[in-house]
Amino acid sequence: MQTQPLNNVDRACSRQTGGIPTVPGIVTTENLSKSVVTSDGILHILSSIDLIIKSGESIAIVGESGSGKSTLIGLLAGLDTPTSGNVSLNGKLLTAMDEDGRAAMRNELVGFVFQAFQLLPGLTALENVMLPLELSGDKNAKASAAALLDRVGLSHRLSHTPQKLSGGEQQRVALARAFVTKPAILFADEPTGNLDSKTGAHIIDLLFELNLENKTTLILVTHDQALAARCQRTIRLDSGRIVES
Amino acid sequence: MTRFNLALRLLWRDSRSGELTILTLALIIAVTSSTAISLFADRLQRTMATQAAEFMAADLVISSPATIASEWLSKATQLNLAQAQAVEFSSVLIEHDELLLAGVKAVSSAYPLRGFLKTDAAPTETVHHSGPKPGTAWVDKRVLSALKLKLGDALHVGEKQLTIGNIITYEPDKRSDFYSFSPRVMINADDLQATEVVQPGSRVHYFFQFSGDTKALSEFNHWLKPQLNPSQRIMDIHDDRPELGSALERAERYLGLSSIIVILIAGVAIAMATRRYTERHFNSTAILRCLGCKQREILWLYGSQFVVLGLLASTIGLLLGWFAQEALFRLLRSLLPQQVAAPSMLAVFFGFIIGMATLSGFALPPLLRLKKVSPLKVLRRELEPLPSSAWLIYSLAVGIVGVLIWRYTGDLKMTATILGAGLASLLVLGLLVNVSLRLSRRLLPHLGLTWRFGLQGLLKNSRGSVSQILAFSITLVAMVLSFIVRTDLINDWHKQLPANAPNYFALNIFPDQQQNFQQDLQQQQIDGSRFYPVVRGRLVTINNTPVQQIVSKDSQGENATHRELSLTWSKELPVDNKITAGSWWPDAQAGQVSVEQKLAKSLKVKLGDSLTFTVGSQQFTATVASIRELRWDTMRPNFYMIFSPGTLDAFPSTFITSFYLPENRKDFLNALVKQYPSTTLLEVDLILRQLQTILSQLTEAINYLLYFALMAGFTVLFAAVHTTLDSRIHEGALMRTLGANRAFLRNTHIIEFTLLGLIAGLLAVVISEAVIYALYTYVMHMEYKANFYLWFYVPLTGALFVGLAGCWGVRNVVNKSPLEVLREL
Ligand SMILES: Nc1ncnc2c1ncn2[C@@H]1O[C@H](COP(=O)(O)OP(=O)(O)O)[C@@H](O)[C@H]1O
Ligand SMILES: [Mg+2]
């Protein structure tokens, strides 16, 4: 049913990712720790996290609020640097790269969906989706972006700015933006946290559909047990440690 | 190319949403005012210079006791300079058995190169652009009456017979050298030979006059200087007429200052607006970073937006600035000379450069902060990037301001001093504000709720408050400077040339007439200066060394020792004279002298040196007891050498005075002339009027510049308050969801902003006084006195204005529904 837009996306994908290596772990961590210095002393947010996430796998990270979930995916995606330990994406050691190197990796490999949508307020839906393609210098940005917005059912809202869209619509734009580069890995931090359950369910359906179509590795933070159950594997965090994997 | 398109699109979206309004406005103000001022100042300067040139009848004059080398003239020709010559000498004229010592001036046909001559062909005056034709002479009216002649009669100058063609009433380059004054006879240079008056050895002054392109002139000047012999001198517009020179120079410096001030004000606004812009783009930047934008690309993305914005705003500012200065000239038309210099493209270009430089100097540092936005911010909204290093922020801005000051003062050391002093006081004061804010925290528990919240608004983000206070202070300082310097400058000019400044000098009053003369003036209620005795004498040796061996060529000292000086004595120090070294007659003994400062420097005379003078055939020696500073431009008798009473008793003396005679009482002059036939009355009205015209033009121009600076200041202050509103609006909305009522919010805001303005105002006074002191002492050479009323008005203005601007800005917080406000953010 969606072969036409997919062809388009496929082309973009093959150029960008070059081919996902066959090594088992597309995301691996080794003794990953994060601590921060606060006025009350050192706070250990994450301690000795060892993970291997295979290509194409879908993982749910669950745990109480404050258990370190956001910190973990921030580190996995190279948005932040660990206090000790290593993270590799696609066999490349993130921790050995500088910030610009990590930025290039993100652009090439990674897509994001956030709880707070995080669309650029000044840009239209279409422009928001075009953005990552434009950043990598893609000439077909507009066509690809329009195709993907069509795929998420927003072809009639292309020229609307985020302020004029509902939460569910904003998150659909965010999904389109996340998938438009055909990322190898998609990170989602409580993507339904700001949505009502019905809209949330719809977004999740869409997320899994797109994930399947693109064979993306999915790393998803959630509170929702039902959502976690749809993933192949669940990792539970408690006070910065993996208690169940 | 896609990236540039993206940058353009982001810029377009931002401008649509009003994100860039303040920034653009500030930039347009900066460029408009710097263009307007630089254009205006440049045109005014050139207009004034042209006018000053008229008083020399040329742009550059070589004065020499003999003709000059012909290759000098061919060099001038080579440089495309126009040339004219005037030869001045004294000659005794005899007609109808009457004798008259006249000042003869033989002028070439190109004379005057600048300005014009006026003759009186009753009932009207006629303007001429060249002097008398060969065979004719133009004379002062006094020549006719003294020699019983009338127009058309024959007049003999030496061996040459000439026809009197005109009565000359105005001569542009008539020199205000009062002591060598004699009535004018102007003839054509072609007749000079035939007069046979000028013989080897006779005392003649040659004036070789040149005009033309400024660059060619300065090249000529540089080329000539080393070749001059000790008796030759170059005069150019700025150093020839000291009274004009100093007025012009100060006006130029004021214009420069205004320019710096407006740029500074706008710079502060740009910095604040950019800061706000930056803060509002943290989230977008984090998303871009998250999507894989590199730091360099972020910088490029925003940088190119700012460049585009800068180009647009500069272009608009340029156009507005052009119209503004054109309007200024229209307004001033009646005051300015007929011929106003055309605007120069260079000044336009300068306005543009200033716009871009100000933008980069003040906007780049806050913008650089975007580079540091962590991509993690998408997950953790509260993560704020570190501010760019203070060093970078301030060094860039200081660099820009420094370059500007340097450009206007042309003095590296002074620039460094001003910058250093300004920075140091800013630092100290910033610290002080910080400490006092900390201290006032202790007050909090003792205050009512409204006051507590108001004060807390300041304390919550004390770092932000300090920088806001400093920004407001700088703006206020700039405005105060502009105002005070203008006021003092104009007062100073008025004091120098009050409406009843003396317009007549009376010379050669014999001692036995002095009492009567004084009484006559008093009876007629005519304001006069003191009567000074005058003995004509010449300085011959300093510590027994002949002066010729001491003075360097082309110096003032050389000039002064070349001729007889007017020597006087006095018990009291004359008004407007100030002792700079030594003291005024420590003992009342004869044989002491007080020397004018500049001459003393040029003659290398120190306290205790002994100076020997000749008067007629006699010699006497006096010891230097003090060095004096005086103002040459007061129209009162001034002296290089004043002796202690008794020193000059052995020599015959006459008296000199000056007085003010209103236009409608000129008939009194006739009575005076009849009563004291031997006395020379010298009218200085003309010089005075020239000077007054120029000063009133400058005053007007400077007034407009002040309005300009004040307007820019207030606009920017307003805009600056606006840039600080985001967080307040957000908090206000939150507070209202918590049940705070509108009056409460309004009052806390009034308190907060008023306090902010009050503190900024207090700071501004301190900094202003420091800067004014430095400016007056080192740049404008004016006397500094504390401005106590500032201590009242500036904090008041600050409190009032920042308070008002703040309340106006946050009116939305108070009136909009909180939900709407919260959704907007
Ligand atoms: N920079 C920081 N400084 C202090 N504490 C932090 C910082 N970052 C995270 N934390 C703390 O670490 C814990 C884990 O945070 P987070 O990863 O956001 O948890 P979750 O996403 O699971 O709710 C929280 O208690 C949070 O307050
Ligand atoms: Mg979280």
PDB file of N, CA and C in Angstrom, chain B residues 45 67 78 110 114 117 121 131 150 205 226 252 313 352 371 415 422 432 532 548 567 592 596 700 741 781:
ATOM      1  N   GLN B  45      32.223  69.742   8.963  1.00  0.00           N
ATOM      2  CA  GLN B  45      33.646  70.004   9.100  1.00  0.00           C
ATOM      3  C   GLN B  45      34.213  70.630   7.845  1.00  0.00           C
ATOM      4  N   THR B  67      60.736  86.644  -1.321  1.00  0.00           N
ATOM      5  CA  THR B  67      60.079  85.721  -2.250  1.00  0.00           C
ATOM      6  C   THR B  67      60.615  84.323  -2.002  1.00  0.00           C
ATOM      7  N   GLN B  78      52.416  71.564 -10.000  1.00  0.00           N
ATOM      8  CA  GLN B  78      52.420  70.142 -10.267  1.00  0.00           C
ATOM      9  C   GLN B  78      51.296  69.430  -9.501  1.00  0.00           C
ATOM     10  N   ALA B 110      44.665  86.457  -8.828  1.00  0.00           N
ATOM     11  CA  ALA B 110      43.892  85.308  -8.360  1.00  0.00           C
ATOM     12  C   ALA B 110      43.394  85.514  -6.925  1.00  0.00           C
ATOM     13  N   ARG B 114      40.033  82.032  -1.562  1.00  0.00           N
ATOM     14  CA  ARG B 114      38.836  81.670  -0.796  1.00  0.00           C
ATOM     15  C   ARG B 114      38.206  82.950  -0.281  1.00  0.00           C
ATOM     16  N   LEU B 117      36.095  89.895  -1.370  1.00  0.00           N
ATOM     17  CA  LEU B 117      36.336  91.240  -0.855  1.00  0.00           C
ATOM     18  C   LEU B 117      35.026  92.001  -0.919  1.00  0.00           C
ATOM     19  N   ALA B 121      30.234 100.862  -2.210  1.00  0.00           N
ATOM     20  CA  ALA B 121      29.841 101.864  -3.191  1.00  0.00           C
ATOM     21  C   ALA B 121      28.457 102.273  -2.751  1.00  0.00           C
ATOM     22  N   GLY B 131      40.824  91.438  -6.491  1.00  0.00           N
ATOM     23  CA  GLY B 131      41.185  92.746  -5.967  1.00  0.00           C
ATOM     24  C   GLY B 131      41.234  93.816  -7.053  1.00  0.00           C
ATOM     25  N   LYS B 150      39.090 111.760  -2.164  1.00  0.00           N
ATOM     26  CA  LYS B 150      37.807 111.126  -2.404  1.00  0.00           C
ATOM     27  C   LYS B 150      37.961 110.108  -3.535  1.00  0.00           C
ATOM     28  N   HIS B 205      56.226  91.585   4.103  1.00  0.00           N
ATOM     29  CA  HIS B 205      55.720  90.225   4.315  1.00  0.00           C
ATOM     30  C   HIS B 205      55.112  89.697   3.041  1.00  0.00           C
ATOM     31  N   PRO B 226      60.217  70.761   5.685  1.00  0.00           N
ATOM     32  CA  PRO B 226      61.654  70.659   5.964  1.00  0.00           C
ATOM     33  C   PRO B 226      62.499  71.697   5.221  1.00  0.00           C
ATOM     34  N   GLU B 252      34.599  69.543  16.337  1.00  0.00           N
ATOM     35  CA  GLU B 252      34.902  68.284  15.666  1.00  0.00           C
ATOM     36  C   GLU B 252      34.944  67.150  16.667  1.00  0.00           C
ATOM     37  N   ALA B 313      19.531  45.762   7.235  1.00  0.00           N
ATOM     38  CA  ALA B 313      19.343  46.852   8.189  1.00  0.00           C
ATOM     39  C   ALA B 313      20.290  48.006   7.881  1.00  0.00           C
ATOM     40  N   PHE B 352      28.152  52.436   6.714  1.00  0.00           N
ATOM     41  CA  PHE B 352      27.878  51.043   6.416  1.00  0.00           C
ATOM     42  C   PHE B 352      28.817  50.127   7.189  1.00  0.00           C
ATOM     43  N   LYS B 371      26.533  28.098  19.776  1.00  0.00           N
ATOM     44  CA  LYS B 371      27.441  27.035  19.386  1.00  0.00           C
ATOM     45  C   LYS B 371      27.556  26.010  20.506  1.00  0.00           C
ATOM     46  N   THR B 415      43.330  56.977  23.781  1.00  0.00           N
ATOM     47  CA  THR B 415      42.315  55.946  23.596  1.00  0.00           C
ATOM     48  C   THR B 415      42.463  54.869  24.667  1.00  0.00           C
ATOM     49  N   GLY B 422      37.431  53.537  31.627  1.00  0.00           N
ATOM     50  CA  GLY B 422      36.033  53.134  31.497  1.00  0.00           C
ATOM     51  C   GLY B 422      35.831  51.695  31.939  1.00  0.00           C
ATOM     52  N   LEU B 432      30.411  46.246  42.698  1.00  0.00           N
ATOM     53  CA  LEU B 432      29.658  46.966  43.728  1.00  0.00           C
ATOM     54  C   LEU B 432      28.171  46.618  43.671  1.00  0.00           C
ATOM     55  N   TYR B 532      45.921  98.840  30.268  1.00  0.00           N
ATOM     56  CA  TYR B 532      47.251  98.283  30.491  1.00  0.00           C
ATOM     57  C   TYR B 532      48.276  99.234  29.899  1.00  0.00           C
ATOM     58  N   GLN B 548      68.093  83.975  19.088  1.00  0.00           N
ATOM     59  CA  GLN B 548      68.110  83.325  17.772  1.00  0.00           C
ATOM     60  C   GLN B 548      68.761  81.937  17.846  1.00  0.00           C
ATOM     61  N   LEU B 567      55.032  94.996  25.922  1.00  0.00           N
ATOM     62  CA  LEU B 567      55.373  94.622  27.293  1.00  0.00           C
ATOM     63  C   LEU B 567      54.489  95.433  28.227  1.00  0.00           C
ATOM     64  N   GLN B 592      60.955  91.360  37.691  1.00  0.00           N
ATOM     65  CA  GLN B 592      60.418  90.008  37.502  1.00  0.00           C
ATOM     66  C   GLN B 592      59.466  90.016  36.306  1.00  0.00           C
ATOM     67  N   GLU B 596      54.009  83.960  29.022  1.00  0.00           N
ATOM     68  CA  GLU B 596      52.897  83.126  28.549  1.00  0.00           C
ATOM     69  C   GLU B 596      53.415  81.705  28.257  1.00  0.00           C
ATOM     70  N   GLU B 700      24.001  75.315  17.135  1.00  0.00           N
ATOM     71  CA  GLU B 700      22.756  74.756  16.595  1.00  0.00           C
ATOM     72  C   GLU B 700      22.954  73.304  16.172  1.00  0.00           C
ATOM     73  N   ASN B 741      -3.176  38.534  41.779  1.00  0.00           N
ATOM     74  CA  ASN B 741      -4.026  39.417  40.998  1.00  0.00           C
ATOM     75  C   ASN B 741      -3.203  40.414  40.202  1.00  0.00           C
ATOM     76  N   HIS B 781      40.014  69.905  26.656  1.00  0.00           N
ATOM     77  CA  HIS B 781      40.739  71.005  27.301  1.00  0.00           C
ATOM     78  C   HIS B 781      39.781  72.067  27.837  1.00  0.00           C
TER      79      HIS B 781
END
